[in-house]
Short mmCIF file of C-alpha atoms and ligand atoms in Angstrom, two decimals:
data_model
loop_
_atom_site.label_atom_id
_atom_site.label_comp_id
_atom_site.label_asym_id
_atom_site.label_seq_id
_atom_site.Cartn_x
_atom_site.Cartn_y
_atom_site.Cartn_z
CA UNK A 1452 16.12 -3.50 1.47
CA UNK A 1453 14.12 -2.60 4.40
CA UNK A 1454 10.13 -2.95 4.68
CA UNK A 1455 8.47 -0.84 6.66
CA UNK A 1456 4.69 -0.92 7.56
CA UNK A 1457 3.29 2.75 7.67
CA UNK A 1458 -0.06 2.09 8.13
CA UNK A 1459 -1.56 -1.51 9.52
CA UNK A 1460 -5.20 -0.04 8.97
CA UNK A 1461 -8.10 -0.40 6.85
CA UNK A 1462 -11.13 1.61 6.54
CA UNK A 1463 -12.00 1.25 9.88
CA UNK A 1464 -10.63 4.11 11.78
CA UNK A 1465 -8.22 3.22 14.46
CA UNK A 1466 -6.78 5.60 17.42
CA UNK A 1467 -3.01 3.29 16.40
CA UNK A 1468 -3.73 2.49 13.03
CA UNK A 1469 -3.13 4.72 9.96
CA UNK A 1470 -4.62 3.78 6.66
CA UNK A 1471 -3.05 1.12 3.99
CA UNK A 1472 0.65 2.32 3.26
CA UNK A 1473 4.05 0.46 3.03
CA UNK A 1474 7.56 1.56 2.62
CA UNK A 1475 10.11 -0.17 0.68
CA UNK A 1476 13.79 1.48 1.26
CA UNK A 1477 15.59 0.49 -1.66
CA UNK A 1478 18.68 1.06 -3.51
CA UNK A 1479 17.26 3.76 -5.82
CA UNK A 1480 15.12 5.03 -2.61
CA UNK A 1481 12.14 5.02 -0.79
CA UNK A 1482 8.92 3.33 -2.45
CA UNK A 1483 5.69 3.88 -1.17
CA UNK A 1484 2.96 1.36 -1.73
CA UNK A 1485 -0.54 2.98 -1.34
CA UNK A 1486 -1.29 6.40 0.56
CA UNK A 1487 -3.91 5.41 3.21
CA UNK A 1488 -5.14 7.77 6.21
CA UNK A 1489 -2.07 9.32 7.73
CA UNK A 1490 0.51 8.72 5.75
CA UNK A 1491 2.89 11.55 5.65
CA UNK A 1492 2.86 11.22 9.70
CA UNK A 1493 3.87 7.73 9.55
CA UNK A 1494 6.51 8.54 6.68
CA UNK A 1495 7.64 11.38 8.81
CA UNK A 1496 7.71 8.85 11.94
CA UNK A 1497 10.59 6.88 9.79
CA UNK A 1498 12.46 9.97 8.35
CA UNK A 1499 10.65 9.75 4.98
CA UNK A 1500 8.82 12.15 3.08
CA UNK A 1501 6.74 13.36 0.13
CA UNK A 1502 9.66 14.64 -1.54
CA UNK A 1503 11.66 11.67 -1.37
CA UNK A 1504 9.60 8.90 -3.11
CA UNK A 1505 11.00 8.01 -5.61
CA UNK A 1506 7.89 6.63 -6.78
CA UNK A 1507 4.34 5.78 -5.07
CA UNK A 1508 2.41 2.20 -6.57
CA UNK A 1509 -0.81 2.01 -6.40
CA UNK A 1510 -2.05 -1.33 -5.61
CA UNK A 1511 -6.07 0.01 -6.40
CA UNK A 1512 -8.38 3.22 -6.19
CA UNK A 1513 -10.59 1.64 -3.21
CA UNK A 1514 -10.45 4.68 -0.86
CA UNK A 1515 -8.56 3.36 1.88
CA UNK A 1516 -5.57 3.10 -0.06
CA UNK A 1517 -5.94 6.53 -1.73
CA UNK A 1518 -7.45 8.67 0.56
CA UNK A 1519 -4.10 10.45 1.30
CA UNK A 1520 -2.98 11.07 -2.67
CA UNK A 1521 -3.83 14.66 -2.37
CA UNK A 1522 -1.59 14.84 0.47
CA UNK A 1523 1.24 13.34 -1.08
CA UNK A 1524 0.47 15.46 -4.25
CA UNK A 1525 0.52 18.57 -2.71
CA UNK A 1526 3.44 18.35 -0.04
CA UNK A 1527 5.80 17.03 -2.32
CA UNK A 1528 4.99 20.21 -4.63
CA UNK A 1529 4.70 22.59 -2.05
CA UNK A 1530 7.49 21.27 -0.21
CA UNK A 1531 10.05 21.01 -3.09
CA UNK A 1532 12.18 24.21 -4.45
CA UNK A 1533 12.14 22.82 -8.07
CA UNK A 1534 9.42 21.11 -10.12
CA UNK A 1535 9.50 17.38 -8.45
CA UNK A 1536 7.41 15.44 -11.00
CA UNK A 1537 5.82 12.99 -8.68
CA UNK A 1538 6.25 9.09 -10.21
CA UNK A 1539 2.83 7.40 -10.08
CA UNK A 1540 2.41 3.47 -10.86
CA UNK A 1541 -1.08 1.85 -10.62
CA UNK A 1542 -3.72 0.34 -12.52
CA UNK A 1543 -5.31 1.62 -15.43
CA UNK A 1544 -7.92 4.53 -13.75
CA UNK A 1545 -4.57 6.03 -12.38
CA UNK A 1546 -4.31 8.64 -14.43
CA UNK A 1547 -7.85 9.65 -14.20
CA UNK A 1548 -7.33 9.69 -10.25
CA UNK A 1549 -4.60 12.00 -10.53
CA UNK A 1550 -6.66 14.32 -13.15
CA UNK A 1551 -9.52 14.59 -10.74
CA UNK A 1552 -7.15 15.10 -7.64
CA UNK A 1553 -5.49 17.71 -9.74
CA UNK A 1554 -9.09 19.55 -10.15
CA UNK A 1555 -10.31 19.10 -6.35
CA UNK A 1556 -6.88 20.94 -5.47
CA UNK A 1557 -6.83 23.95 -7.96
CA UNK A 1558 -8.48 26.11 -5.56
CA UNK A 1559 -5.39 25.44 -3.09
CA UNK A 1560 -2.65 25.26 -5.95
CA UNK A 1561 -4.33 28.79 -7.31
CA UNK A 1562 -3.91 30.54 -3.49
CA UNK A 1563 -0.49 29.05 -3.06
CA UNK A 1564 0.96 30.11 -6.78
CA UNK A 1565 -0.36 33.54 -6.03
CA UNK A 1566 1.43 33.99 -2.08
CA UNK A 1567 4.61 31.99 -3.22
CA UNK A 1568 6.84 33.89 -5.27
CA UNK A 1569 9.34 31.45 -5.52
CA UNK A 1570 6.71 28.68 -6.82
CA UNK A 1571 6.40 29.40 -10.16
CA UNK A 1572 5.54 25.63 -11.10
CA UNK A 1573 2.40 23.47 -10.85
CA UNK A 1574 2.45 19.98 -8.98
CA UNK A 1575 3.14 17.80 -11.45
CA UNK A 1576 3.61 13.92 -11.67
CA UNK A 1577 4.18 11.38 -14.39
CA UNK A 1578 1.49 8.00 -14.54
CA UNK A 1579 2.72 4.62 -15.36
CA UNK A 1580 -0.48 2.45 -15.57
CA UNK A 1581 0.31 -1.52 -16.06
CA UNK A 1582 -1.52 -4.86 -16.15
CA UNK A 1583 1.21 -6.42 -15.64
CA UNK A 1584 4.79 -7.00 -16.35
CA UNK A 1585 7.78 -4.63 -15.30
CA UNK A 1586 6.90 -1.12 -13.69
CA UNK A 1587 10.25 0.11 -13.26
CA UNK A 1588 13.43 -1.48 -14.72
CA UNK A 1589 16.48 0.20 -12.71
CA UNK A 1590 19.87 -1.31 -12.92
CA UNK A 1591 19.79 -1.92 -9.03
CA UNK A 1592 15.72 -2.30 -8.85
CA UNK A 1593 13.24 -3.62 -10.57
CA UNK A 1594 9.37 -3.39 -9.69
CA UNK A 1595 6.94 -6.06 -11.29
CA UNK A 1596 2.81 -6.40 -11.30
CA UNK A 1597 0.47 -8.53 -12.44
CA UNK A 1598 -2.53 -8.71 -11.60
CA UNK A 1599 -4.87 -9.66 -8.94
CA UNK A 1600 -8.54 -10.92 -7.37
CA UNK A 1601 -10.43 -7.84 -5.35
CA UNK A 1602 -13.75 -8.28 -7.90
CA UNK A 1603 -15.85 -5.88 -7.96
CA UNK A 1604 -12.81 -3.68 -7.83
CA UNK A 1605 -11.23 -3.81 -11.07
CA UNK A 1606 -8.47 -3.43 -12.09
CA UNK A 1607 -6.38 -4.33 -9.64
CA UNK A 1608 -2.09 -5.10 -9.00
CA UNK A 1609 -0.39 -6.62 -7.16
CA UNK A 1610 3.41 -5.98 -6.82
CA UNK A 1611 7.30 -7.47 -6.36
CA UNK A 1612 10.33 -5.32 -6.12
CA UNK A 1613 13.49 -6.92 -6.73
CA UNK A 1614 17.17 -5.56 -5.42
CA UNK A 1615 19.27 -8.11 -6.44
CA UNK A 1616 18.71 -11.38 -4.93
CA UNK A 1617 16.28 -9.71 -2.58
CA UNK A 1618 12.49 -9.41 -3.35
CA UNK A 1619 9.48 -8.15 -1.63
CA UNK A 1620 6.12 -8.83 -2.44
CA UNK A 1621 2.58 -6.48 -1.80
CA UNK A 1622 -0.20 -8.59 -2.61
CA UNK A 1623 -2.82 -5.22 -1.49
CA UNK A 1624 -6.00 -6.43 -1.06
CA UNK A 1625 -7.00 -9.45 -3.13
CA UNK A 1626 -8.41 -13.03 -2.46
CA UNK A 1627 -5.77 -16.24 -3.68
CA UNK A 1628 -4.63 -15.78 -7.26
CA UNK A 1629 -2.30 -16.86 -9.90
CA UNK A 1630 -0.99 -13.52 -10.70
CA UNK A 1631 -0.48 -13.07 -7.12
CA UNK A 1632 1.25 -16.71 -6.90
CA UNK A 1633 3.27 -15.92 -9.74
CA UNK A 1634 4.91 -12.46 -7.65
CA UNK A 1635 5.57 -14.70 -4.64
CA UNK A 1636 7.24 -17.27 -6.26
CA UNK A 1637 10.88 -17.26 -4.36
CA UNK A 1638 10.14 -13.99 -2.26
CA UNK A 1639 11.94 -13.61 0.43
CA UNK A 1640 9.29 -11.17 2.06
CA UNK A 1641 5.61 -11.24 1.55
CA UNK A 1642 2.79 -8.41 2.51
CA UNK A 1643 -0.53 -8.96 2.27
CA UNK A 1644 -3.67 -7.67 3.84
CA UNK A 1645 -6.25 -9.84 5.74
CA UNK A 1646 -9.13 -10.42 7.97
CA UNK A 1647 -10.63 -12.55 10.00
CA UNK A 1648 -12.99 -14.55 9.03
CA UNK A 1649 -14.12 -15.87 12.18
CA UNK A 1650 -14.63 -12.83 14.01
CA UNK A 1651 -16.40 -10.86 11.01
CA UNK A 1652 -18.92 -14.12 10.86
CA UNK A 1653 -19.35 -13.43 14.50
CA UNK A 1654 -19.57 -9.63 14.44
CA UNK A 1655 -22.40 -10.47 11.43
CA UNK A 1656 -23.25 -6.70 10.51
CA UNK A 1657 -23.88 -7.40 6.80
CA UNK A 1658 -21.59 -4.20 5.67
CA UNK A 1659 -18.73 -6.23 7.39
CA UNK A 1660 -19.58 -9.62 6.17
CA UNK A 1661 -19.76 -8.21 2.56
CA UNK A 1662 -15.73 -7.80 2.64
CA UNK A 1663 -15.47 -11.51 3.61
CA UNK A 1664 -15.56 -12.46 -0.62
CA UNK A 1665 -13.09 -10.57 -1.61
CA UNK A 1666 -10.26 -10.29 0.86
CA UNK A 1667 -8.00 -13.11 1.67
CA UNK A 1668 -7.91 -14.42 5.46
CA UNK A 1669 -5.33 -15.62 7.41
CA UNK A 1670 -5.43 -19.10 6.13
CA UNK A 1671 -5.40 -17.99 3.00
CA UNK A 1672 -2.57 -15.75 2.86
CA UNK A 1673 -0.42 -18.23 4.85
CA UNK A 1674 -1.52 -20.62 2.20
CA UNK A 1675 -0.43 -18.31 -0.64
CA UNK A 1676 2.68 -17.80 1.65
CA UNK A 1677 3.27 -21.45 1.59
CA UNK A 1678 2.73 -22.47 -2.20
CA UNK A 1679 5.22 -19.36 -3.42
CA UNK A 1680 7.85 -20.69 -0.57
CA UNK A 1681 8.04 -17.10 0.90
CA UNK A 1682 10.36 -16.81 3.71
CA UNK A 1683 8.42 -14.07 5.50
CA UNK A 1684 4.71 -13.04 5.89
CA UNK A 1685 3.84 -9.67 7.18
CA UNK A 1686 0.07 -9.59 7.87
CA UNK A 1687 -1.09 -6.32 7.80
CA UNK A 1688 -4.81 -3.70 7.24
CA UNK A 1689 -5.91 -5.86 9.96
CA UNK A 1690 -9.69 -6.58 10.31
CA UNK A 1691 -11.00 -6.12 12.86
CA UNK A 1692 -7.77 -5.09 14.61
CA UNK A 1693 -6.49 -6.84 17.23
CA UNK A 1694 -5.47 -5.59 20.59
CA UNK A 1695 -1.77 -6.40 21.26
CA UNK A 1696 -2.83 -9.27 23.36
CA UNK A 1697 -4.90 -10.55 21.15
CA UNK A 1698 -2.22 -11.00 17.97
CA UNK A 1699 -1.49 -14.37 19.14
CA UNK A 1700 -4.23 -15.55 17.35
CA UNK A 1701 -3.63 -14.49 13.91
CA UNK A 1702 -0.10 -15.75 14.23
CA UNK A 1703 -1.30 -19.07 15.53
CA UNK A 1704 -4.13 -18.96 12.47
CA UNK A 1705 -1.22 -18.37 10.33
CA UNK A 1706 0.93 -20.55 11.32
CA UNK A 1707 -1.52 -23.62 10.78
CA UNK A 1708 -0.61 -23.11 6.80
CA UNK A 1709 2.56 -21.52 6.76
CA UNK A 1710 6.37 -22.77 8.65
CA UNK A 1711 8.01 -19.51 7.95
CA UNK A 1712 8.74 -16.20 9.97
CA UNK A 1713 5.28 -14.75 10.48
CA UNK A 1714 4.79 -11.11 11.86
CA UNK A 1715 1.15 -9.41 12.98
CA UNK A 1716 2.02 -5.70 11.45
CA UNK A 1717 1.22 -2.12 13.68
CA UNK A 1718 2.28 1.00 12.11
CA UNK A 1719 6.36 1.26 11.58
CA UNK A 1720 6.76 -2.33 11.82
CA UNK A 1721 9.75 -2.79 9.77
CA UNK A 1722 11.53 -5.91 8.17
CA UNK A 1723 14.65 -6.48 7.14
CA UNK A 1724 15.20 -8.23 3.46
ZN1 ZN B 2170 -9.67 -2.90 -1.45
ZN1 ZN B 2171 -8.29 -2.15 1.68
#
């Protein structure tokens, strides 16, 4: 498998940065993980597309991670020449996500039925929300959840896919938990958002400092890292981004709680598994 980091981003928006996204290349195909701000230029960046997930997990409907659905939604349909059902996993307010994103686009999906002659389908997916357990049983690739820690945001999954002996983990955005613990348990590749605490203290606009309870920082992911005996941590939706010079530090922060291969994410980072 191959991991690679579309967007490094958060909410905050970044001139380098596109929103929350990762790719997993897999045996069965591309897997996107969240559809943050820019997504289908960073897929396009490593010769993926809309039309070729083979499925898009949610990890949960904060905006950051979902702000690009309708983009996804409507390429893939527009851009397909037969009905390409796209497969949706998430937590349970999914479905009701892709209802609404459904309605906000029937102006657009009206104009485009009408000019196209050859589209004579709507766009079209298929919603798998889980709690937690298996997502997608393949022969060659299985995709777990359970759940994780982002309160008030609820619910919210975390997720593993497994190729074989090979298994990568995306925690999304969640402070230290045991349904998390329980997906990193043997992984050979973890992802997991994070900010700094320290400079977020410092910054002290309260809007900032409210994200402190329910993110994990570096410490913390390294120590989540460290208890499931992950092999790799891949720190990404930075905050506050760091420069390039300045991504010694969170590598230095992380390796205070964590001996493993450690990498500081920017968009396209990718990682072997
Ligand atoms: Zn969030
Ligand atoms: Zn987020």
């Amino acid at each position: 498998m191959e991991v690679v980091i579309l967007g490094s981003g958060s909410p905050l928006p970044d001139p380098n940065r596109a929103g929350p996204s990762t790719l997993v290349r897999t045996a069965i195909g591309d897997l996107l993980f969240d559809c943050g701000r820019g997504v289908l230029m960073r897929a396009a960046a490593a010769q993926s597309g809309a039309g070729a997930f083979t499925g898009l997990f949610i990890t949960h409907l904060h905006s950051d991670h979902i702000t690009d659905f309708n983009d996804v939604y409507t390429s893939r349909w527009v851009m397909s020449f037969a009905p390409n059902p796209l497969a949706v996993y998430g937590p349970v307010g999914t479905a009701r996500l892709v209802a609404l994103t459904e309605e906000m686009l029937e102006p657009d999906i009206g104009y485009r039925l009408e000019h196209h002659e050859d589209l004579t389908w709507r766009p079209s997916a298929t919603v798998v929300e889980i709690e937690s357990g298996v997502a997608l049983d393949t022969e060659a690739v299985q995709v777990l959840a359970q759940p994780t820690a982002h309160a008030p945001v609820h619910p919210t999954v975390g997720f593993r896919v497994q190729e074989g002996d090979s298994s990568v983990v995306i925690a999304g955005d969640t402070i230290p938990c045991e349904g998390l613990d329980t997906l990193c348990a043997g992984a050979d590749v973890l992802v997991h958002t994070v900010l700094r605490r320290d400079l977020i203290e410092a910054i002290g606009i309260p809007r900032l400092l409210d994200t402190i309870d329910y993110h994990s920082d570096v410490a913390d992911a390294a120590r989540t890292a460290t208890r499931g005996g992950v092999k790799k941590l891949v720190l990404t939706h930075l905050v506050p981004a760091p420069a390039p010079e300045a991504e010694h530090e969170w590598l230095e922060q992380a390796a205070a709680h964590f001996d493993g291969e450690i990498v500081i994410a920017r968009d396209l980072t990718a990682v072997a598994v």
